[in-house]
């Protein structure tokens, strides 16, 4: 007999394989973004501003949705009881976290 | 018997084309319900709406007596619904073993060896689902439904299913669906 996912947090984590892949891919994209977009301005990590955070979260959510669609994970995740937007949310969360950590370390 | 899944007065319009006016469907526990009709009459649309993959213009969907407004597959799946769309439900990024592991972990299911053998999937466990043939993917999807042992399963285009190799024909195939529905 099937036991439904009882705890709420289970709906917010897509499992180790999909979740960790999203975390590493988001971190890689964040590094690439800094190398490509910001290295030209002479600094790898610019002081974070609201505009930079907005840009990072927009890019992260687009990349997360594209990743979800490319891997066709949406239906399987929903069948597991996980909301599909969790994957783009992980992308955005990781990228914003790295941005904030960088800003704190530089200051 | 109280229906486990129920949809009533469902209406849907795509631009200026009305596909569903006031569609109804319901299924009681242990029942296998099929929607038959000509192409373009809205069968798949109705199932997609019931599974939360499309918004209806009117009507309501109930699961286990509670109105889902709007129906969300992730919420219904936590309560025991499984949805198999025509386009497939397997994630390309996972192996078949990965699918089984996630499903077992999520719903705390027991061993699945017997069902893997029933569907003759042992040789495909390490394969990426992107490398499988359409028939193999259909078999794998069916095995996931049986392993997940859901309370209800929405399925579009059920005749696109290949019969598991170890089952002899349609009679046995439908019997296995009925057995699952009766669980």
XYZ file of N, CA and C in Angstrom:
870
model
N 0.847 -1.212 0.000
C 0.000 0.000 0.000
C 0.872 1.249 0.000
N 0.487 2.211 -0.825
C 1.271 3.432 -0.954
C 1.070 4.349 0.245
N 2.188 4.876 0.726
C 2.096 5.859 1.813
C 2.372 7.227 1.226
N 1.408 8.116 1.249
C 1.632 9.436 0.668
C 2.753 10.192 1.365
N 3.360 11.117 0.600
C 4.405 11.946 1.193
C 3.780 12.762 2.322
N 4.225 12.501 3.559
C 3.511 13.094 4.685
C 4.011 14.484 5.036
N 5.328 14.671 4.961
C 5.844 15.955 5.410
C 5.876 16.957 4.265
N 5.685 18.218 4.629
C 5.570 19.259 3.619
C 6.886 19.495 2.895
N 8.018 19.377 3.641
C 9.302 19.678 3.006
C 9.619 18.710 1.885
N 9.059 17.522 1.917
C 9.320 16.561 0.846
C 8.850 17.093 -0.504
N 7.841 17.975 -0.462
C 7.327 18.543 -1.707
C 8.263 19.614 -2.245
N 9.245 20.004 -1.446
C 10.150 21.083 -1.851
C 11.533 20.571 -2.240
N 11.735 19.272 -2.249
C 13.042 18.731 -2.639
C 12.810 17.628 -3.673
N 13.362 17.803 -4.893
C 13.059 16.850 -5.965
C 13.858 15.556 -5.906
N 14.513 15.296 -4.810
C 15.324 14.084 -4.706
C 16.784 14.426 -4.943
N 17.671 13.514 -4.451
C 19.106 13.810 -4.455
C 19.651 14.052 -5.873
N 19.307 13.159 -6.805
C 19.910 13.229 -8.150
C 19.519 14.535 -8.856
N 18.216 14.791 -8.932
C 17.743 15.988 -9.649
C 18.131 17.255 -8.876
N 17.997 17.218 -7.560
C 18.288 18.392 -6.730
C 19.752 18.791 -6.792
N 20.640 17.814 -6.591
C 22.075 18.146 -6.593
C 22.539 18.570 -7.981
N 21.967 17.966 -9.013
C 22.347 18.365 -10.369
C 21.970 19.835 -10.604
N 20.777 20.209 -10.113
C 20.344 21.603 -10.260
C 21.272 22.543 -9.484
N 21.681 22.120 -8.283
C 22.577 22.963 -7.462
C 23.905 23.190 -8.180
N 24.524 22.094 -8.677
C 25.833 22.225 -9.337
C 25.726 22.990 -10.657
N 24.644 22.732 -11.408
C 24.477 23.427 -12.688
C 24.281 24.923 -12.459
N 23.526 25.270 -11.426
C 23.296 26.690 -11.123
C 24.608 27.357 -10.700
N 25.398 26.657 -9.896
C 26.688 27.208 -9.461
C 27.609 27.418 -10.661
N 27.609 26.450 -11.574
C 28.435 26.552 -12.777
C 27.995 27.740 -13.638
N 26.695 27.901 -13.781
C 26.171 29.022 -14.581
C 26.544 30.349 -13.936
N 26.484 30.403 -12.612
C 26.832 31.628 -11.894
C 28.303 31.998 -12.156
N 29.181 30.982 -12.098
C 30.607 31.239 -12.353
C 30.794 31.713 -13.801
N 30.142 31.015 -14.739
C 30.263 31.392 -16.154
C 29.768 32.817 -16.395
N 28.652 33.153 -15.765
C 28.093 34.496 -15.915
C 29.090 35.554 -15.460
N 29.720 35.271 -14.321
C 30.678 36.239 -13.794
C 31.889 36.370 -14.690
N 32.323 35.237 -15.245
C 33.486 35.276 -16.134
C 33.134 36.035 -17.422
N 31.990 35.686 -18.017
C 31.617 36.258 -19.325
C 31.127 37.701 -19.200
N 30.204 37.937 -18.272
C 29.568 39.262 -18.223
C 30.373 40.311 -17.465
N 30.986 39.871 -16.360
C 31.563 40.874 -15.475
C 33.086 41.001 -15.576
N 33.739 39.986 -16.159
C 35.197 40.049 -16.241
C 35.633 41.212 -17.135
N 34.794 41.534 -18.118
C 35.109 42.628 -19.034
C 35.208 43.967 -18.311
N 34.495 44.077 -17.203
C 34.516 45.347 -16.460
C 35.712 45.414 -15.510
N 36.578 44.432 -15.590
C 37.807 44.466 -14.805
C 37.698 43.854 -13.429
N 36.534 43.339 -13.071
C 36.382 42.699 -11.755
C 35.506 41.451 -11.901
N 35.975 40.354 -11.321
C 35.250 39.089 -11.423
C 33.931 39.164 -10.668
N 33.966 39.759 -9.492
C 32.746 39.827 -8.686
C 32.416 41.276 -8.360
N 31.507 41.873 -9.093
C 31.163 43.262 -8.807
C 30.367 43.357 -7.508
N 30.424 44.504 -6.903
C 29.642 44.681 -5.681
C 28.164 44.476 -6.014
N 27.534 43.566 -5.276
C 26.152 43.207 -5.607
C 25.219 44.389 -5.386
N 24.365 44.595 -6.335
C 23.349 45.624 -6.202
C 22.005 44.949 -6.458
N 20.961 45.712 -6.268
C 19.625 45.162 -6.499
C 19.466 44.740 -7.956
N 20.049 45.547 -8.868
C 19.943 45.251 -10.297
C 20.641 43.936 -10.636
N 21.807 43.723 -10.047
C 22.559 42.482 -10.307
C 21.769 41.274 -9.783
N 21.225 41.422 -8.588
C 20.423 40.317 -8.014
C 19.213 40.009 -8.889
N 18.596 41.068 -9.404
C 17.422 40.887 -10.274
C 17.819 40.166 -11.562
N 18.951 40.584 -12.118
C 19.448 39.968 -13.349
C 19.782 38.492 -13.109
N 20.468 38.245 -11.999
C 20.856 36.873 -11.665
C 19.622 35.997 -11.481
N 18.606 36.507 -10.773
C 17.415 35.676 -10.537
C 16.632 35.456 -11.827
N 16.620 36.462 -12.716
C 15.920 36.286 -14.003
C 16.624 35.225 -14.844
N 17.953 35.315 -14.919
C 18.718 34.333 -15.703
C 18.572 32.945 -15.080
N 18.638 32.887 -13.744
C 18.510 31.596 -13.045
C 17.163 30.944 -13.286
N 16.094 31.739 -13.244
C 14.770 31.127 -13.433
C 14.572 30.667 -14.881
N 15.095 31.460 -15.840
C 14.981 31.034 -17.249
C 15.786 29.742 -17.468
N 17.002 29.705 -16.925
C 17.838 28.508 -17.088
C 17.205 27.302 -16.400
N 16.615 27.521 -15.230
C 15.974 26.428 -14.497
C 14.782 25.858 -15.246
N 13.972 26.741 -15.814
C 12.804 26.279 -16.585
C 13.269 25.551 -17.845
N 14.306 26.098 -18.504
C 14.836 25.442 -19.708
C 15.373 24.056 -19.360
N 16.051 23.950 -18.222
C 16.601 22.657 -17.780
C 15.483 21.652 -17.511
N 14.424 22.134 -16.869
C 13.264 21.286 -16.556
C 12.617 20.764 -17.837
N 12.485 21.646 -18.816
C 11.850 21.263 -20.086
C 12.758 20.332 -20.882
N 14.060 20.648 -20.911
C 15.000 19.840 -21.686
C 15.029 18.404 -21.166
N 14.992 18.261 -19.855
C 15.061 16.918 -19.273
C 13.689 16.268 -19.081
N 12.645 16.971 -19.436
C 11.265 16.462 -19.320
C 10.991 15.888 -17.931
N 11.375 16.655 -16.926
C 11.234 16.169 -15.544
C 9.908 16.571 -14.915
N 9.199 17.495 -15.562
C 8.039 18.101 -14.922
C 6.983 17.074 -14.487
N 6.563 16.209 -15.412
C 5.484 15.266 -15.089
C 5.937 14.266 -14.020
N 7.164 13.773 -14.141
C 7.629 12.799 -13.155
C 7.705 13.429 -11.758
N 8.200 14.669 -11.708
C 8.267 15.351 -10.409
C 6.873 15.545 -9.818
N 5.934 15.941 -10.677
C 4.562 16.131 -10.181
C 3.974 14.815 -9.700
N 4.288 13.725 -10.401
C 3.809 12.413 -9.956
C 4.433 11.999 -8.620
N 5.594 12.594 -8.315
C 6.223 12.329 -7.015
C 5.645 13.238 -5.921
N 4.795 14.163 -6.333
C 4.222 15.097 -5.355
C 5.063 16.350 -5.192
N 5.990 16.576 -6.126
C 6.860 17.756 -6.041
C 6.385 18.790 -7.054
N 6.206 20.017 -6.614
C 5.808 21.083 -7.537
C 6.960 21.321 -8.513
N 6.704 21.370 -9.824
C 7.806 21.459 -10.797
C 8.613 22.741 -10.703
N 8.003 23.811 -10.160
C 8.740 25.076 -10.072
C 9.835 25.037 -9.008
N 9.899 23.925 -8.279
C 10.962 23.777 -7.284
C 12.335 23.800 -7.960
N 12.430 23.219 -9.160
C 13.733 23.156 -9.846
C 14.235 24.561 -10.221
N 13.421 25.379 -10.924
C 13.885 26.752 -11.161
C 14.165 27.510 -9.862
N 13.388 27.216 -8.824
C 13.602 27.901 -7.533
C 14.974 27.532 -6.958
N 15.388 26.271 -7.134
C 16.722 25.873 -6.659
C 17.800 26.644 -7.430
N 17.620 26.752 -8.749
C 18.580 27.504 -9.569
C 18.702 28.943 -9.064
N 17.570 29.597 -8.903
C 17.580 30.998 -8.458
C 18.188 31.103 -7.063
N 17.787 30.218 -6.174
C 18.268 30.243 -4.786
C 19.778 30.104 -4.716
N 20.324 29.138 -5.440
C 21.775 28.903 -5.414
C 22.524 30.105 -5.971
N 22.034 30.634 -7.096
C 22.739 31.761 -7.729
C 22.683 33.018 -6.861
N 21.544 33.252 -6.235
C 21.432 34.437 -5.372
C 22.282 34.274 -4.119
N 22.310 33.050 -3.605
C 23.121 32.788 -2.407
C 24.596 33.042 -2.698
N 25.072 32.533 -3.836
C 26.475 32.741 -4.207
C 26.770 34.226 -4.394
N 25.811 34.926 -4.987
C 25.992 36.369 -5.209
C 26.103 37.110 -3.873
N 25.232 36.748 -2.948
C 25.235 37.420 -1.644
C 26.497 37.086 -0.850
N 26.920 35.803 -0.912
C 28.145 35.407 -0.203
C 29.343 36.196 -0.752
N 29.385 36.291 -2.093
C 30.490 37.040 -2.725
C 30.481 38.495 -2.257
N 29.304 39.074 -2.230
C 29.203 40.487 -1.814
C 29.685 40.667 -0.377
N 29.298 39.747 0.493
C 29.694 39.843 1.908
C 31.204 39.664 2.050
N 31.766 38.679 1.329
C 33.201 38.391 1.422
C 34.018 39.575 0.907
N 33.596 40.162 -0.206
C 34.344 41.294 -0.795
C 34.326 42.492 0.135
N 33.193 42.755 0.766
C 33.100 43.892 1.678
C 33.840 43.599 2.966
N -21.214 3.565 -4.742
C -19.955 3.856 -4.067
C -19.505 5.286 -4.398
N -18.971 5.972 -3.424
C -18.491 7.359 -3.609
C -17.350 7.401 -4.630
N -17.449 8.251 -5.667
C -16.351 8.320 -6.652
C -15.062 8.832 -6.007
N -13.951 8.256 -6.431
C -12.660 8.739 -5.913
C -12.225 9.966 -6.712
N -12.554 9.942 -8.007
C -12.261 11.082 -8.886
C -13.541 11.526 -9.564
N -13.758 12.812 -9.608
C -14.997 13.307 -10.197
C -14.742 14.679 -10.832
N -15.212 14.819 -12.053
C -15.137 16.134 -12.708
C -16.513 16.432 -13.274
N -16.964 17.663 -13.128
C -18.324 17.999 -13.563
C -18.350 19.383 -14.213
N -19.197 19.514 -15.220
C -19.451 20.800 -15.899
C -18.182 21.432 -16.454
N -17.261 20.606 -16.905
C -15.992 21.151 -17.396
C -16.184 21.775 -18.782
N -15.788 23.013 -18.914
C -15.843 23.712 -20.196
C -14.458 24.199 -20.581
N -14.170 24.129 -21.866
C -12.848 24.599 -22.320
C -12.939 25.125 -23.749
N -12.384 26.293 -23.951
C -12.366 26.902 -25.289
C -10.922 27.234 -25.652
N -10.517 26.809 -26.845
C -9.208 27.202 -27.351
C -9.437 28.328 -28.368
N -9.048 29.511 -28.021
C -9.348 30.714 -28.821
C -10.851 30.769 -29.095
N -11.277 30.583 -30.359
C -12.717 30.670 -30.622
C -13.342 29.288 -30.790
N -12.565 28.226 -30.527
C -13.097 26.874 -30.730
C -13.453 26.236 -29.390
N -14.748 25.957 -29.231
C -15.202 25.361 -27.978
C -15.002 23.849 -28.052
N -14.161 23.308 -27.185
C -13.846 21.876 -27.214
C -14.724 21.115 -26.221
N -14.885 21.673 -25.039
C -15.728 21.032 -24.028
C -16.796 22.030 -23.573
N -18.031 21.559 -23.476
C -19.102 22.454 -23.056
C -19.466 22.209 -21.598
N -19.810 20.978 -21.299
C -20.150 20.646 -19.922
C -19.829 19.167 -19.700
N -18.545 18.888 -19.728
C -18.107 17.481 -19.676
C -18.057 16.964 -18.242
N -18.402 15.702 -18.086
C -18.386 15.069 -16.766
C -17.667 13.729 -16.870
N -16.980 13.360 -15.821
C -16.400 12.020 -15.737
C -16.243 11.692 -14.251
N -16.449 10.434 -13.919
C -16.200 10.041 -12.524
C -15.761 8.594 -12.487
N -14.996 8.260 -11.478
C -14.506 6.886 -11.330
C -14.542 6.506 -9.863
N -15.129 5.353 -9.601
C -15.181 4.841 -8.231
C -13.968 3.948 -7.994
N -13.607 3.714 -6.745
C -12.486 2.812 -6.477
C -12.722 1.445 -7.117
N -11.705 0.926 -7.770
C -11.815 -0.380 -8.403
C -12.366 -0.338 -9.812
N -12.715 0.858 -10.297
C -13.319 0.988 -11.617
C -12.274 1.408 -12.650
N -12.383 0.849 -13.865
C -11.574 1.345 -14.977
C -12.532 2.063 -15.919
N -12.374 3.369 -16.066
C -13.280 4.175 -16.889
C -12.540 4.629 -18.141
N -13.129 4.436 -19.304
C -12.500 4.865 -20.552
C -13.338 5.931 -21.240
N -12.689 6.889 -21.865
C -13.399 7.912 -22.647
C -13.192 7.586 -24.119
N -14.287 7.373 -24.825
C -14.197 7.047 -26.248
C -14.822 8.173 -27.061
N -14.238 8.479 -28.187
C -14.798 9.539 -29.034
C -13.895 9.815 -30.207
N -14.418 10.636 -31.135
C -13.633 10.942 -32.320
C -12.475 11.884 -31.980
N -11.529 11.945 -32.878
C -10.376 12.829 -32.699
C -10.846 14.286 -32.573
N -10.310 14.984 -31.605
C -10.625 16.406 -31.452
C -11.862 16.678 -30.618
N -12.411 15.642 -30.001
C -13.624 15.869 -29.208
C -13.332 16.258 -27.761
N -12.055 16.282 -27.414
C -11.689 16.799 -26.093
C -11.438 15.756 -25.015
N -11.224 14.517 -25.400
C -10.979 13.457 -24.392
C -9.681 13.743 -23.622
N -8.618 13.952 -24.392
C -7.315 14.210 -23.740
C -7.354 15.529 -22.977
N -8.063 16.511 -23.523
C -8.168 17.810 -22.838
C -8.840 17.634 -21.483
N -9.907 16.814 -21.452
C -10.608 16.578 -20.191
C -9.680 15.909 -19.169
N -8.920 14.919 -19.641
C -7.997 14.228 -18.731
C -6.905 15.191 -18.267
N -6.395 16.014 -19.206
C -5.359 16.986 -18.835
C -5.881 17.968 -17.780
N -7.126 18.394 -17.938
C -7.725 19.308 -16.952
C -7.843 18.609 -15.597
N -8.325 17.368 -15.623
C -8.486 16.621 -14.365
C -7.136 16.390 -13.679
N -6.071 16.262 -14.500
C -4.746 16.018 -13.925
C -3.997 17.313 -13.631
N -4.665 18.436 -13.807
C -4.049 19.715 -13.457
C -3.019 20.204 -14.459
N -3.075 19.705 -15.688
C -2.097 20.130 -16.688
C -2.651 21.215 -17.603
N -3.924 21.525 -17.439
C -4.551 22.564 -18.255
C -5.679 23.179 -17.420
N -5.913 24.472 -17.618
C -6.973 25.146 -16.862
C -8.301 25.026 -17.598
N -9.367 24.778 -16.884
C -10.686 24.760 -17.519
C -11.306 26.157 -17.412
N -12.269 26.424 -18.292
C -12.972 27.712 -18.222
C -14.084 27.653 -17.176
N -14.610 26.464 -16.962
C -15.684 26.314 -15.968
C -15.654 24.888 -15.414
N -16.435 24.664 -14.378
C -16.552 23.320 -13.798
C -15.598 23.081 -12.637
N -15.651 21.892 -12.099
C -14.814 21.561 -10.944
C -14.341 20.114 -11.003
N -13.253 19.877 -10.271
C -12.676 18.527 -10.167
C -12.587 18.188 -8.688
N -13.053 16.980 -8.350
C -12.980 16.525 -6.960
C -12.097 15.288 -6.884
N -11.266 15.223 -5.860
C -10.492 14.014 -5.612
C -10.713 13.605 -4.164
N -11.122 12.389 -3.974
C -11.461 11.871 -2.639
C -12.447 12.790 -1.919
N -13.429 13.284 -2.671
C -14.501 14.073 -2.069
C -14.186 15.538 -1.866
N -12.940 15.951 -2.145
C -12.580 17.360 -1.931
C -12.348 18.056 -3.259
N -12.892 19.247 -3.397
C -12.711 20.003 -4.641
C -11.269 20.505 -4.736
N -10.651 20.251 -5.883
C -9.291 20.735 -6.124
C -9.425 22.010 -6.953
N -9.113 23.136 -6.368
C -9.325 24.409 -7.059
C -8.079 25.281 -6.979
N -7.274 25.316 -8.020
C -7.339 24.519 -9.246
C -6.716 23.146 -9.002
N -7.028 22.157 -9.853
C -6.383 20.850 -9.666
C -4.874 20.961 -9.891
N -4.109 20.463 -8.947
C -2.643 20.460 -9.099
C -2.169 19.025 -8.976
N -1.463 18.561 -10.001
C -1.024 17.169 -9.989
C -0.129 16.876 -8.795
N 0.764 17.809 -8.465
C 1.689 17.535 -7.355
C 0.926 17.343 -6.041
N -0.146 18.099 -5.838
C -0.938 17.928 -4.608
C -1.711 16.619 -4.652
N -2.326 16.335 -5.818
C -3.120 15.103 -5.923
C -2.217 13.875 -5.862
N -0.998 13.998 -6.408
C -0.076 12.852 -6.407
C 0.326 12.491 -4.979
N 0.469 13.498 -4.127
C 0.789 13.210 -2.722
C -0.323 12.404 -2.069
N -1.536 12.591 -2.587
C -2.675 11.842 -2.050
C -2.962 10.565 -2.813
N -2.156 10.237 -3.827
C -2.302 8.935 -4.471
C -2.676 8.917 -5.946
N -2.606 10.067 -6.652
C -2.924 10.075 -8.092
C -1.630 9.901 -8.892
N -1.695 9.197 -10.002
C -0.564 9.096 -10.933
C -1.089 9.459 -12.313
N -0.326 10.263 -13.051
C -0.768 10.717 -14.377
C 0.212 10.269 -15.447
N -0.313 9.625 -16.467
C 0.520 9.187 -17.592
C 0.056 9.901 -18.856
N 0.755 10.938 -19.283
C 0.343 11.630 -20.503
C 0.826 10.878 -21.736
N 0.229 11.230 -22.849
C 0.578 10.591 -24.108
C 2.055 10.834 -24.455
N 2.539 12.010 -24.083
C 3.908 12.390 -24.447
C 4.971 11.713 -23.589
N 4.552 10.972 -22.584
C 5.517 10.281 -21.730
C 5.707 10.983 -20.402
N 6.114 10.204 -19.412
C 6.233 10.774 -18.067
C 7.601 10.520 -17.441
N 8.542 10.015 -18.232
C 9.859 9.712 -17.665
C 10.801 10.907 -17.821
N 11.642 11.102 -16.808
C 12.623 12.189 -16.875
C 13.839 11.715 -17.655
N 14.316 12.548 -18.571
C 15.465 12.153 -19.401
C 16.760 12.110 -18.616
N 16.797 12.865 -17.518
C 18.046 12.981 -16.776
C 18.291 11.793 -15.850
N 17.319 10.905 -15.720
C 17.447 9.797 -14.776
C 17.508 8.459 -15.497
N 18.172 7.513 -14.859
C 18.097 6.141 -15.353
C 16.773 5.553 -14.865
N 16.455 4.380 -15.378
C 15.219 3.745 -14.914
C 15.321 3.406 -13.422
N 16.518 2.955 -13.023
C 16.741 2.665 -11.599
C 16.517 3.938 -10.769
N 16.959 5.068 -11.289
C 16.762 6.357 -10.611
C 15.290 6.656 -10.406
N 14.470 6.357 -11.411
C 13.021 6.548 -11.281
C 12.460 5.670 -10.162
N 12.844 4.390 -10.196
C 12.329 3.473 -9.165
C 12.763 3.930 -7.773
N 14.044 4.320 -7.659
C 14.567 4.732 -6.342
C 13.819 5.949 -5.796
N 13.609 6.957 -6.681
C 12.914 8.163 -6.224
C 11.484 7.862 -5.786
N 10.820 7.026 -6.585
C 9.430 6.674 -6.268
C 9.355 5.907 -4.940
N 10.299 4.977 -4.764
C 10.307 4.181 -3.526
C 10.623 5.059 -2.321
N 11.602 5.947 -2.510
C 12.012 6.827 -1.406
C 10.860 7.765 -1.022
N 10.209 8.318 -2.047
C 9.155 9.300 -1.809
C 7.953 8.694 -1.107
N 7.563 7.493 -1.550
C 6.341 6.905 -1.004
C 6.603 5.705 -0.091
N 7.853 5.561 0.298
C 8.248 4.498 1.241
C 7.717 3.135 0.813
N 8.053 2.768 -0.406
C 7.568 1.502 -0.955
C 8.564 0.393 -0.677
N 8.075 -0.822 -0.742
C 8.911 -1.988 -0.486
C 9.708 -2.400 -1.714
N 10.262 -3.619 -1.708
C 11.052 -4.100 -2.842
C 10.217 -4.183 -4.118
N 10.892 -3.976 -5.249
C 10.163 -3.931 -6.517
C 10.677 -4.985 -7.504
N 11.511 -5.910 -7.023
C 12.164 -6.887 -7.911
C 11.173 -7.685 -8.746
N 10.084 -8.097 -8.094
C 9.122 -8.960 -8.789
C 8.499 -8.229 -9.989
N 8.110 -6.970 -9.754
C 7.486 -6.208 -10.840
C 8.487 -5.895 -11.958
N 9.742 -5.662 -11.570
C 10.770 -5.402 -12.582
C 10.901 -6.623 -13.490
N 10.840 -7.813 -12.889
C 10.899 -9.043 -13.694
C 9.628 -9.225 -14.515
N 8.483 -8.920 -13.925
C 7.213 -9.048 -14.651
C 7.225 -8.217 -15.930
N 7.810 -7.041 -15.848
C 7.839 -6.146 -17.007
C 9.133 -6.296 -17.817
N 9.942 -7.262 -17.420
C 11.178 -7.573 -18.127
C 12.058 -6.326 -18.291
N 12.282 -5.633 -17.181
C 13.015 -4.369 -17.244
C 14.415 -4.447 -16.635
N 14.808 -5.637 -16.163
C 16.071 -5.736 -15.430
C 17.259 -5.260 -16.290
N 17.226 -5.597 -17.564
C 18.323 -5.206 -18.444
C 18.344 -3.711 -18.758
N 17.280 -3.010 -18.405
C 17.190 -1.585 -18.742
C 17.410 -0.671 -17.540
N 17.641 -1.276 -16.371
C 17.687 -0.468 -15.142
C 18.765 0.619 -15.183
N 19.904 0.281 -15.767
C 21.014 1.249 -15.777
C 20.933 2.192 -16.969
N 19.973 1.949 -17.853
C 19.904 2.755 -19.078
C 19.225 4.093 -18.819
N 19.715 5.104 -19.533
C 19.027 6.399 -19.484
C 17.717 6.248 -20.250
N 16.685 6.890 -19.785
C 15.395 6.733 -20.462
C 15.426 7.347 -21.865
N 16.376 8.271 -22.090
C 16.501 8.868 -23.426
C 17.007 7.840 -24.440
N 17.664 6.796 -23.931
C 18.227 5.791 -24.839
C 17.274 4.615 -25.052
N 16.086 4.685 -24.490
C 15.138 3.569 -24.623
C 14.245 3.769 -25.849
N 13.736 2.660 -26.352
C 12.761 2.756 -27.438
C 11.417 3.187 -26.854
N 10.499 3.590 -27.721
C 9.186 4.039 -27.234
C 8.491 2.921 -26.469
N 8.561 1.709 -27.008
C 7.919 0.568 -26.343
C 8.507 0.300 -24.968
N 9.826 0.412 -24.874
C 10.486 0.184 -23.571
C 10.067 1.254 -22.575
N 9.962 2.497 -23.065
C 9.543 3.586 -22.158
C 8.116 3.361 -21.669
N 7.249 2.899 -22.567
C 5.855 2.624 -22.171
C 5.813 1.527 -21.105
N 6.626 0.491 -21.315
C 6.674 -0.608 -20.336
C 7.175 -0.091 -18.986
N 8.214 0.737 -19.059
C 8.777 1.295 -17.828
C 7.748 2.166 -17.105
N 7.000 2.961 -17.867
C 5.977 3.819 -17.255
C 4.916 2.977 -16.566
N 4.508 1.902 -17.249
C 3.498 1.023 -16.656
C 4.016 0.411 -15.359
N 5.289 -0.001 -15.385
C 5.872 -0.597 -14.175
C 5.885 0.418 -13.034
N 6.189 1.681 -13.366
C 6.203 2.720 -12.320
C 4.812 2.907 -11.719
N 3.785 2.822 -12.581
C 2.416 2.945 -12.066
C 2.130 1.793 -11.104
N 2.456 0.580 -11.524
C 2.159 -0.582 -10.688
C 2.964 -0.547 -9.390
N 4.232 -0.129 -9.493
C 5.083 -0.074 -8.299
C 4.585 1.016 -7.344
N 4.223 2.168 -7.927
C 3.731 3.275 -7.103
C 2.410 2.964 -6.431
N 1.682 1.994 -7.003
C 0.414 1.556 -6.428
C -0.492 2.726 -6.055
N -0.780 3.612 -7.020
C -1.588 4.788 -6.686
C -3.053 4.431 -6.434
N -3.766 5.355 -5.807
C -5.207 5.133 -5.599
C -5.962 5.363 -6.890
N -5.405 6.196 -7.787
C -6.074 6.488 -9.050
C -5.033 6.849 -10.095
N -5.315 6.506 -11.342
C -4.363 6.810 -12.415
C -5.099 7.418 -13.600
N -4.689 8.619 -14.001
C -5.212 9.224 -15.227
C -4.275 8.831 -16.351
N -4.836 8.407 -17.496
C -3.998 7.968 -18.607
C -4.610 8.457 -19.903
N -3.829 9.125 -20.751
C -4.358 9.494 -22.072
C -3.851 8.476 -23.082
N -4.667 8.217 -24.100
C -4.330 7.260 -25.159
C -3.841 5.922 -24.604
N -4.734 5.229 -23.915
C -4.320 3.988 -23.261
C -3.920 2.911 -24.267
N -4.379 3.029 -25.525
C -4.009 1.997 -26.495
C -2.583 2.182 -27.015
N -1.938 3.262 -26.578
C -0.534 3.438 -26.931
C 0.366 2.611 -26.022
N -0.231 1.933 -25.063
C 0.550 1.124 -24.128
C 0.923 -0.183 -24.808
N 2.182 -0.596 -24.642
C 2.510 -1.936 -25.131
C 2.231 -2.923 -24.000
N 1.829 -4.098 -24.365
C 1.517 -5.112 -23.369
C 2.833 -5.619 -22.790
N 2.942 -5.676 -21.459
C 4.156 -6.228 -20.865
C 4.468 -7.614 -21.453
N 5.762 -7.862 -21.682
C 6.152 -9.074 -22.414
C 5.649 -10.352 -21.783
N 5.620 -10.386 -20.447
C 5.246 -11.636 -19.793
C 3.739 -11.826 -19.708
N 2.986 -10.825 -20.152
C 1.546 -10.992 -20.134
C 1.100 -11.462 -21.510
N 0.114 -12.347 -21.531
C -0.173 -13.049 -22.776
C -1.065 -12.256 -23.729
N -1.869 -11.381 -23.240
C -2.758 -10.671 -24.150
C -3.558 -9.611 -23.437
N -4.482 -9.008 -24.196
C -5.264 -7.911 -23.637
C -6.053 -8.311 -22.409
N -6.626 -9.543 -22.403
C -7.440 -9.966 -21.263
C -6.637 -9.911 -19.973
N -5.423 -10.480 -20.069
C -4.588 -10.505 -18.867
C -4.135 -9.092 -18.495
N -3.883 -8.281 -19.549
C -3.451 -6.905 -19.325
C -4.527 -6.117 -18.566
N -5.798 -6.202 -19.053
C -6.880 -5.471 -18.381
C -7.140 -6.028 -16.993
N -6.960 -7.351 -16.861
C -7.154 -7.964 -15.542
C -6.153 -7.379 -14.539
N -4.891 -7.171 -15.020
C -3.894 -6.613 -14.107
C -4.250 -5.164 -13.739
N -4.851 -4.407 -14.669
C -5.321 -3.056 -14.349
C -6.424 -3.123 -13.303
N -7.343 -4.075 -13.504
C -8.459 -4.182 -12.554
C -7.942 -4.546 -11.165
N -6.944 -5.447 -11.148
C -6.376 -5.853 -9.854
C -5.762 -4.642 -9.161
N -5.048 -3.824 -9.957
C -4.418 -2.643 -9.369
C -5.484 -1.672 -8.868
N -6.544 -1.509 -9.682
C -7.612 -0.582 -9.302
C -8.327 -1.046 -8.044
N -8.378 -2.371 -7.852
C -9.097 -2.903 -6.695
C -8.282 -2.831 -5.408
N -6.971 -2.538 -5.535
C -6.124 -2.500 -4.344
C -6.464 -1.341 -3.417
